[in-house]
PDB file of C-alpha atoms in Angstrom:
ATOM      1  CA  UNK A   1      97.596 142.963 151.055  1.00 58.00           C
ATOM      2  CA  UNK A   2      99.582 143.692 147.899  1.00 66.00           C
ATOM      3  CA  UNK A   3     103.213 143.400 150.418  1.00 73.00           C
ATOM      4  CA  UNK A   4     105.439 140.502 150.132  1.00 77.00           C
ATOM      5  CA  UNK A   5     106.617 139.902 146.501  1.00 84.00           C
ATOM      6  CA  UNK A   6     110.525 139.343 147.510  1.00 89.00           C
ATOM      7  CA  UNK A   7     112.683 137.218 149.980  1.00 92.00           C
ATOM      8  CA  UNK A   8     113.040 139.663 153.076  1.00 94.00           C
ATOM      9  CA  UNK A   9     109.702 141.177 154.112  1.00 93.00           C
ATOM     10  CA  UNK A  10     109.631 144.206 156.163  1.00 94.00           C
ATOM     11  CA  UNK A  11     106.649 145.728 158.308  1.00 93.00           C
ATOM     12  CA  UNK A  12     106.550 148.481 160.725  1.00 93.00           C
ATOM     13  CA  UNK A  13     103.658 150.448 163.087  1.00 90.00           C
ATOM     14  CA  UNK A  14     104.143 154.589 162.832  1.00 91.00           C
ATOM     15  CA  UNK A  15     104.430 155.514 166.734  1.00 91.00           C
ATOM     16  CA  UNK A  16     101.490 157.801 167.913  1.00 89.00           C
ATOM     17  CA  UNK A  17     100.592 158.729 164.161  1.00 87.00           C
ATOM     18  CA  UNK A  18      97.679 160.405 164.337  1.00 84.00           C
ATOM     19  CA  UNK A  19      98.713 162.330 167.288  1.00 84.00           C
ATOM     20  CA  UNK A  20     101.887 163.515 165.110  1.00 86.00           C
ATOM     21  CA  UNK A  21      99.694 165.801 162.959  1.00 89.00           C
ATOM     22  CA  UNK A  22      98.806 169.142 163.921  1.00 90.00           C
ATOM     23  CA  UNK A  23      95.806 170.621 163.084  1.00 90.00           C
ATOM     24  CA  UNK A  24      95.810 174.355 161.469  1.00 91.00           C
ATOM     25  CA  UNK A  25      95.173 176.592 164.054  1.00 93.00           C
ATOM     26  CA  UNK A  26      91.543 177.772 162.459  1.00 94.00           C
ATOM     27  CA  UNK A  27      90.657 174.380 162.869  1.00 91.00           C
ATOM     28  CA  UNK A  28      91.490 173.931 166.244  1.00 91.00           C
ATOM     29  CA  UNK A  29      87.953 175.482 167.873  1.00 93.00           C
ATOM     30  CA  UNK A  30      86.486 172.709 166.345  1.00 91.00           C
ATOM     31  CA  UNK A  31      88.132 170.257 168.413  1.00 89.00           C
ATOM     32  CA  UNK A  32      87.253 171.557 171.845  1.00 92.00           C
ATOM     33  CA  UNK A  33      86.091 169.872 174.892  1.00 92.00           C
ATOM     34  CA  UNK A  34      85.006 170.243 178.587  1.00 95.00           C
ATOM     35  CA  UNK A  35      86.898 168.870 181.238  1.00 95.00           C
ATOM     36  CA  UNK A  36      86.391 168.773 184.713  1.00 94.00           C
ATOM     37  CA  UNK A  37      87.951 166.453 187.263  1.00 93.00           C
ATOM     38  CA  UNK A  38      85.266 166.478 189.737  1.00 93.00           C
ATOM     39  CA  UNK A  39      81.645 167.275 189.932  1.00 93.00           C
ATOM     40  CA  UNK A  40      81.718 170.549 191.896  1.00 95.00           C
ATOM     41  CA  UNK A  41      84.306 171.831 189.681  1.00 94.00           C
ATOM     42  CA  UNK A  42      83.675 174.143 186.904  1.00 94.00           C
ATOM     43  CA  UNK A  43      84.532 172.296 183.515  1.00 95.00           C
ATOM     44  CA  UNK A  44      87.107 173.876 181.744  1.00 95.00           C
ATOM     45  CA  UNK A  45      87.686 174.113 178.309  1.00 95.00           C
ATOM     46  CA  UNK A  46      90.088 172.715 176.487  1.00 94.00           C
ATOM     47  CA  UNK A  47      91.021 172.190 172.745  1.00 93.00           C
ATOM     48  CA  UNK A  48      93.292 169.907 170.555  1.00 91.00           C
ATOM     49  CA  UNK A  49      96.045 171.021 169.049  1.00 92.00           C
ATOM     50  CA  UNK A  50      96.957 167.600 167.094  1.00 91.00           C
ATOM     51  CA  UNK A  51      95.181 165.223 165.482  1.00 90.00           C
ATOM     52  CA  UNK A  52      93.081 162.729 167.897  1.00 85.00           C
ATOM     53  CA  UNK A  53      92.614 159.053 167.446  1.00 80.00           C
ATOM     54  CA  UNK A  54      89.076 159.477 168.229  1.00 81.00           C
ATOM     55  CA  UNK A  55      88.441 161.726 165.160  1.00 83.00           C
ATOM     56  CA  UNK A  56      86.529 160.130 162.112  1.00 85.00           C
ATOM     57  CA  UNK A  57      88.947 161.716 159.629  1.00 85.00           C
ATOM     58  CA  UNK A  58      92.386 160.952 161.785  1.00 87.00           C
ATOM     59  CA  UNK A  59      93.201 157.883 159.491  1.00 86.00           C
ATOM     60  CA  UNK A  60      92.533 159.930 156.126  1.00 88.00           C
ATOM     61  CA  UNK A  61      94.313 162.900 157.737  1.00 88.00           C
ATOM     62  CA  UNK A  62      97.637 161.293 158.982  1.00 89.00           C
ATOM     63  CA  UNK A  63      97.843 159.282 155.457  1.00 88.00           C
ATOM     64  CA  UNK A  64      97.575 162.334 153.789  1.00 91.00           C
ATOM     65  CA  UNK A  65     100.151 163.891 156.011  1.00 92.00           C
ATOM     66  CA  UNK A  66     102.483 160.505 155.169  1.00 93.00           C
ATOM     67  CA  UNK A  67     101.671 160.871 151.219  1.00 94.00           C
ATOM     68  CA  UNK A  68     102.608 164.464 151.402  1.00 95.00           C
ATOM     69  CA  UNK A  69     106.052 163.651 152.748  1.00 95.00           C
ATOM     70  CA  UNK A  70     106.770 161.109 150.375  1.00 96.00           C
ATOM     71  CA  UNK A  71     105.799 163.249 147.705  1.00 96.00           C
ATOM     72  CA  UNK A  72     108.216 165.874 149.102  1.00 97.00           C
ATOM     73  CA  UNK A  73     111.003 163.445 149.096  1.00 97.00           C
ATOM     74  CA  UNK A  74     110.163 161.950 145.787  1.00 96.00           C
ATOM     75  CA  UNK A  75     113.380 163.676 143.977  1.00 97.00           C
ATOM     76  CA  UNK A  76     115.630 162.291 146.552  1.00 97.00           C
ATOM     77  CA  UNK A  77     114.084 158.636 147.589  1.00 97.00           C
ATOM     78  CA  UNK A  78     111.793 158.033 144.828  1.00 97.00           C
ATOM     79  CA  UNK A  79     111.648 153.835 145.733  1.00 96.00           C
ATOM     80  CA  UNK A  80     110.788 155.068 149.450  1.00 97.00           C
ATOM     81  CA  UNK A  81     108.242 157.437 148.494  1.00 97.00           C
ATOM     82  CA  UNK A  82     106.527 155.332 145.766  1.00 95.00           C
ATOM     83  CA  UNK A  83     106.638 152.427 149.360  1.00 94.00           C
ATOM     84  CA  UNK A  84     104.948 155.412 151.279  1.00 94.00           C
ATOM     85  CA  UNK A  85     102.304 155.876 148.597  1.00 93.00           C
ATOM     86  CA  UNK A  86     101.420 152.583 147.835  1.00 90.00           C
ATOM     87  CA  UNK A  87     102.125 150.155 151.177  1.00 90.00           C
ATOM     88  CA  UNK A  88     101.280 152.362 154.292  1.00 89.00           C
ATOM     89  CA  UNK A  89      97.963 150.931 155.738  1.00 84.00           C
ATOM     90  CA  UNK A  90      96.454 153.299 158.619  1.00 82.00           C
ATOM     91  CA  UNK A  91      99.804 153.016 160.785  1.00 86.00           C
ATOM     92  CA  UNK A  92     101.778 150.092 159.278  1.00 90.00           C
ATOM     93  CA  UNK A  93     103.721 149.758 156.977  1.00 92.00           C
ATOM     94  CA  UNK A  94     104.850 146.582 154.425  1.00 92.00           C
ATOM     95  CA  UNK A  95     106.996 145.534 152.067  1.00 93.00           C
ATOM     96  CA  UNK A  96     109.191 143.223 150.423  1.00 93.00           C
ATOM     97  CA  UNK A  97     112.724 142.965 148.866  1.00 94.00           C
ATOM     98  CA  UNK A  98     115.325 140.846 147.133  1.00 94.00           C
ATOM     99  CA  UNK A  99     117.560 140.409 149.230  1.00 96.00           C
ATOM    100  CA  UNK A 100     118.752 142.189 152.825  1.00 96.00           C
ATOM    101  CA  UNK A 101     120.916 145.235 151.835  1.00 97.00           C
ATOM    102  CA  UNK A 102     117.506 146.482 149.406  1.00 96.00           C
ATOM    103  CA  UNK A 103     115.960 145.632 152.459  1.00 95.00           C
ATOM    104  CA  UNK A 104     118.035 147.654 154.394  1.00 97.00           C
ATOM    105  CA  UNK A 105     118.653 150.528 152.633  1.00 97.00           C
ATOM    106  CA  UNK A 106     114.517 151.102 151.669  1.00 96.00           C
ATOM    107  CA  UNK A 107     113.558 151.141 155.272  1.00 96.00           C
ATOM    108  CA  UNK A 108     116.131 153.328 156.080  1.00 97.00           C
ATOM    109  CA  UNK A 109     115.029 155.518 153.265  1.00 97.00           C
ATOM    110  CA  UNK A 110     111.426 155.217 154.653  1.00 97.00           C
ATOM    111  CA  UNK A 111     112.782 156.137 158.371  1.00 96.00           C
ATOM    112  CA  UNK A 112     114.188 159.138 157.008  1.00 97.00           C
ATOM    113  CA  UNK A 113     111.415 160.239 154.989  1.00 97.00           C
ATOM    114  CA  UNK A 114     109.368 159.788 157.939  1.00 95.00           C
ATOM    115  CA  UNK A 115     111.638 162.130 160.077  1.00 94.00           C
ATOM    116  CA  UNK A 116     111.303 165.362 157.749  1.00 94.00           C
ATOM    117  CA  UNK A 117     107.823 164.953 159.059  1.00 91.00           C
ATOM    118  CA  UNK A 118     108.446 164.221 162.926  1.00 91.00           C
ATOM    119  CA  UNK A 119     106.694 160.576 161.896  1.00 93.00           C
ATOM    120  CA  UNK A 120     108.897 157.730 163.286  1.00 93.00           C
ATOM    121  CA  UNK A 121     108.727 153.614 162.818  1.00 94.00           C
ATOM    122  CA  UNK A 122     108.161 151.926 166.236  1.00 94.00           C
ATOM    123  CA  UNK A 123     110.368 148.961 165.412  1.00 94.00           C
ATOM    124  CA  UNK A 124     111.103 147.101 162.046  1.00 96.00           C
ATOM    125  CA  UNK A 125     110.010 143.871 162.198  1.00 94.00           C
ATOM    126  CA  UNK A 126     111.534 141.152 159.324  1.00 95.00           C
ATOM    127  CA  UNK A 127     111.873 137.515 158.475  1.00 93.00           C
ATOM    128  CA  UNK A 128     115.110 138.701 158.406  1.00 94.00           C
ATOM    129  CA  UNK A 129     117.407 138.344 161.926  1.00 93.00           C
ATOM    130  CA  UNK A 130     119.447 141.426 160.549  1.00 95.00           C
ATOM    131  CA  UNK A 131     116.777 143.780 159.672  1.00 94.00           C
ATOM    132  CA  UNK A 132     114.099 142.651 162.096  1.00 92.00           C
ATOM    133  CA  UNK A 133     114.841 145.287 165.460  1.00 94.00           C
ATOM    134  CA  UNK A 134     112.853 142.902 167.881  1.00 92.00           C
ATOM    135  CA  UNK A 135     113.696 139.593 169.711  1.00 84.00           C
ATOM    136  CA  UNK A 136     109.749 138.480 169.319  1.00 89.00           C
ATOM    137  CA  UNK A 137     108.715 135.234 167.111  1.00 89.00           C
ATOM    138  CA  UNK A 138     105.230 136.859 166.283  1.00 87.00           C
ATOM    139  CA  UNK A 139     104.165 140.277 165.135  1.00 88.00           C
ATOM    140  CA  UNK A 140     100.457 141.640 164.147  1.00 85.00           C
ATOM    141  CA  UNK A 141      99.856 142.964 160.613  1.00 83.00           C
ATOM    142  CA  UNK A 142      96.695 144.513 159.161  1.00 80.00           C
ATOM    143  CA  UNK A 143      95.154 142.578 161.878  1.00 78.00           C
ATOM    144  CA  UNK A 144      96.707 139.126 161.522  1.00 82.00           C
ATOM    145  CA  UNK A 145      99.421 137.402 163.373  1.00 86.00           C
ATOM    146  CA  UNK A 146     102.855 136.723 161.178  1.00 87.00           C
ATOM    147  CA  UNK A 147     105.126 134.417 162.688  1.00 88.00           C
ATOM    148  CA  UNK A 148     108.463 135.479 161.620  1.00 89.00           C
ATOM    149  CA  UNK A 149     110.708 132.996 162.317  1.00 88.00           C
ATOM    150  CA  UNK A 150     108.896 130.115 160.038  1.00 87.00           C
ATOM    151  CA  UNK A 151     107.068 132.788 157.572  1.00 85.00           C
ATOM    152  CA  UNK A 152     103.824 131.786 158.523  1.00 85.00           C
ATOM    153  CA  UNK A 153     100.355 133.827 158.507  1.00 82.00           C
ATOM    154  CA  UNK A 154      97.577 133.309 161.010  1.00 82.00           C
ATOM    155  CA  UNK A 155      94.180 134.720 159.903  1.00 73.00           C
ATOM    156  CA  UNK A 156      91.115 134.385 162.321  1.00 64.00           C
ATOM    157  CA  UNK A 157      88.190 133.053 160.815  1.00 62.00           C
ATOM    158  CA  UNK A 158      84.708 134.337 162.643  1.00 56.00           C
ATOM    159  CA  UNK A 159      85.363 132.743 165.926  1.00 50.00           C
ATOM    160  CA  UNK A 160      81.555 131.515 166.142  1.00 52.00           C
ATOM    161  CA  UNK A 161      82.210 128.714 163.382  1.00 54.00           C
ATOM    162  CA  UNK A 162      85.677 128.080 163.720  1.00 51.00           C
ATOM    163  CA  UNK A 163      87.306 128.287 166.577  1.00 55.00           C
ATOM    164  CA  UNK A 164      91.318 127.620 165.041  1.00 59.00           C
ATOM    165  CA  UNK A 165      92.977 129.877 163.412  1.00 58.00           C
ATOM    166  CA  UNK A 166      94.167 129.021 159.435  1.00 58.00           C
ATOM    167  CA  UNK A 167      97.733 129.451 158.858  1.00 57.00           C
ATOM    168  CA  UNK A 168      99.279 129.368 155.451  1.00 59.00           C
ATOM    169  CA  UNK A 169     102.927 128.981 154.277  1.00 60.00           C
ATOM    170  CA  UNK A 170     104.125 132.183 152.793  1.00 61.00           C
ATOM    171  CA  UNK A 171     106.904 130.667 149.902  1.00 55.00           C
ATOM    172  CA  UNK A 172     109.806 132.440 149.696  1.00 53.00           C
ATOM    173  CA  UNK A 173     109.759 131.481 145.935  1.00 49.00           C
ATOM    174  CA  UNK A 174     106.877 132.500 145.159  1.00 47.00           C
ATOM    175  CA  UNK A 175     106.565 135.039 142.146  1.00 47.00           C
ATOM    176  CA  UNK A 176     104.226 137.936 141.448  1.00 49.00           C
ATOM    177  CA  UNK A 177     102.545 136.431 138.497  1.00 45.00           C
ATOM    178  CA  UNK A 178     101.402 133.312 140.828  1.00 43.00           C
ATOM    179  CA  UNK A 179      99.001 135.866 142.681  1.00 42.00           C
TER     180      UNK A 179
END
């Protein structure tokens, strides 16, 4: 989780990203199904036309889709794109900066990135009061709980031997040669 390196940390979850890819219309007859809403029906078939969470390549599919956009958009964001290429994992998205307005101004540059490709952020979540777009204390990342508010991490342990979860303090001082 190579994320927070800077003061104001920024995550975000891509709303319905798989679904936000379509697949190429050759494709498509691969991804057909039966449906029927009763036994005495007739199943009928149907097919997807985007990608499905269900699908074992949906992940690499809708990251490739994200890379592709940032690559596109390189000339005109090249810090948002190089963000895109290097800190989008599955659907979320962190990062770190300085200070709030190069907090601000990246993950606008991300959300409009995003857009040429009909991707959009949820919600930005922050340490930050002025960048973070929720009124909640806690938010999940990659899986682990991030308290916002005091810049804490939770990360569950195998529940079988211990039971509490480990929280660490994240410093705000801390630089990228103490990792």
């Amino acid at each position: 989780m190579a994320w927070r390196f800077d003061k104001v940390a920024y995550t975000g979850d891509l709303r319905k990203m798989f679904n936000q890819v379509m697949i190429h219309p050759e494709d498509q007859v691969f991804n057909r199904f039966l449906w029927r809403t009763n036994n005495s029906e007739q199943p009928r078939v149907y097919q997807w036309i985007r990608v499905n969470l269900g699908d074992k390549p949906a992940p690499d599919i809708a990251a490739g889709a994200v890379k592709s956009l940032a690559k596109a958009s390189e000339a005109q964001y090249p810090e948002a794109a190089k963000q895109l290429c290097t800190h989008v994992y599955a659907d979320d998205i962190g990062g770190s900066r300085e200070n709030e307005a190069r907090c601000k101004q990246i993950t606008s540059e991300i959300a409009a990135i995003l857009t040429t490709g009909q991707f959009q952020v949820k919600e930005w979540h922050s340490n930050n009061k002025n960048i973070d777009q929720t009124n909640e204390e806690f938010t999940d990342f990659l899986g682990h709980k991030w308290n916002k508010t005091h810049d804490k991490f939770s990360f569950k342990e195998n529940a079988l031997f211990y039971p509490k979860p480990q929280t660490i303090n994240i410093s705000t001082t801390t630089t990228k040669s103490s990792f």
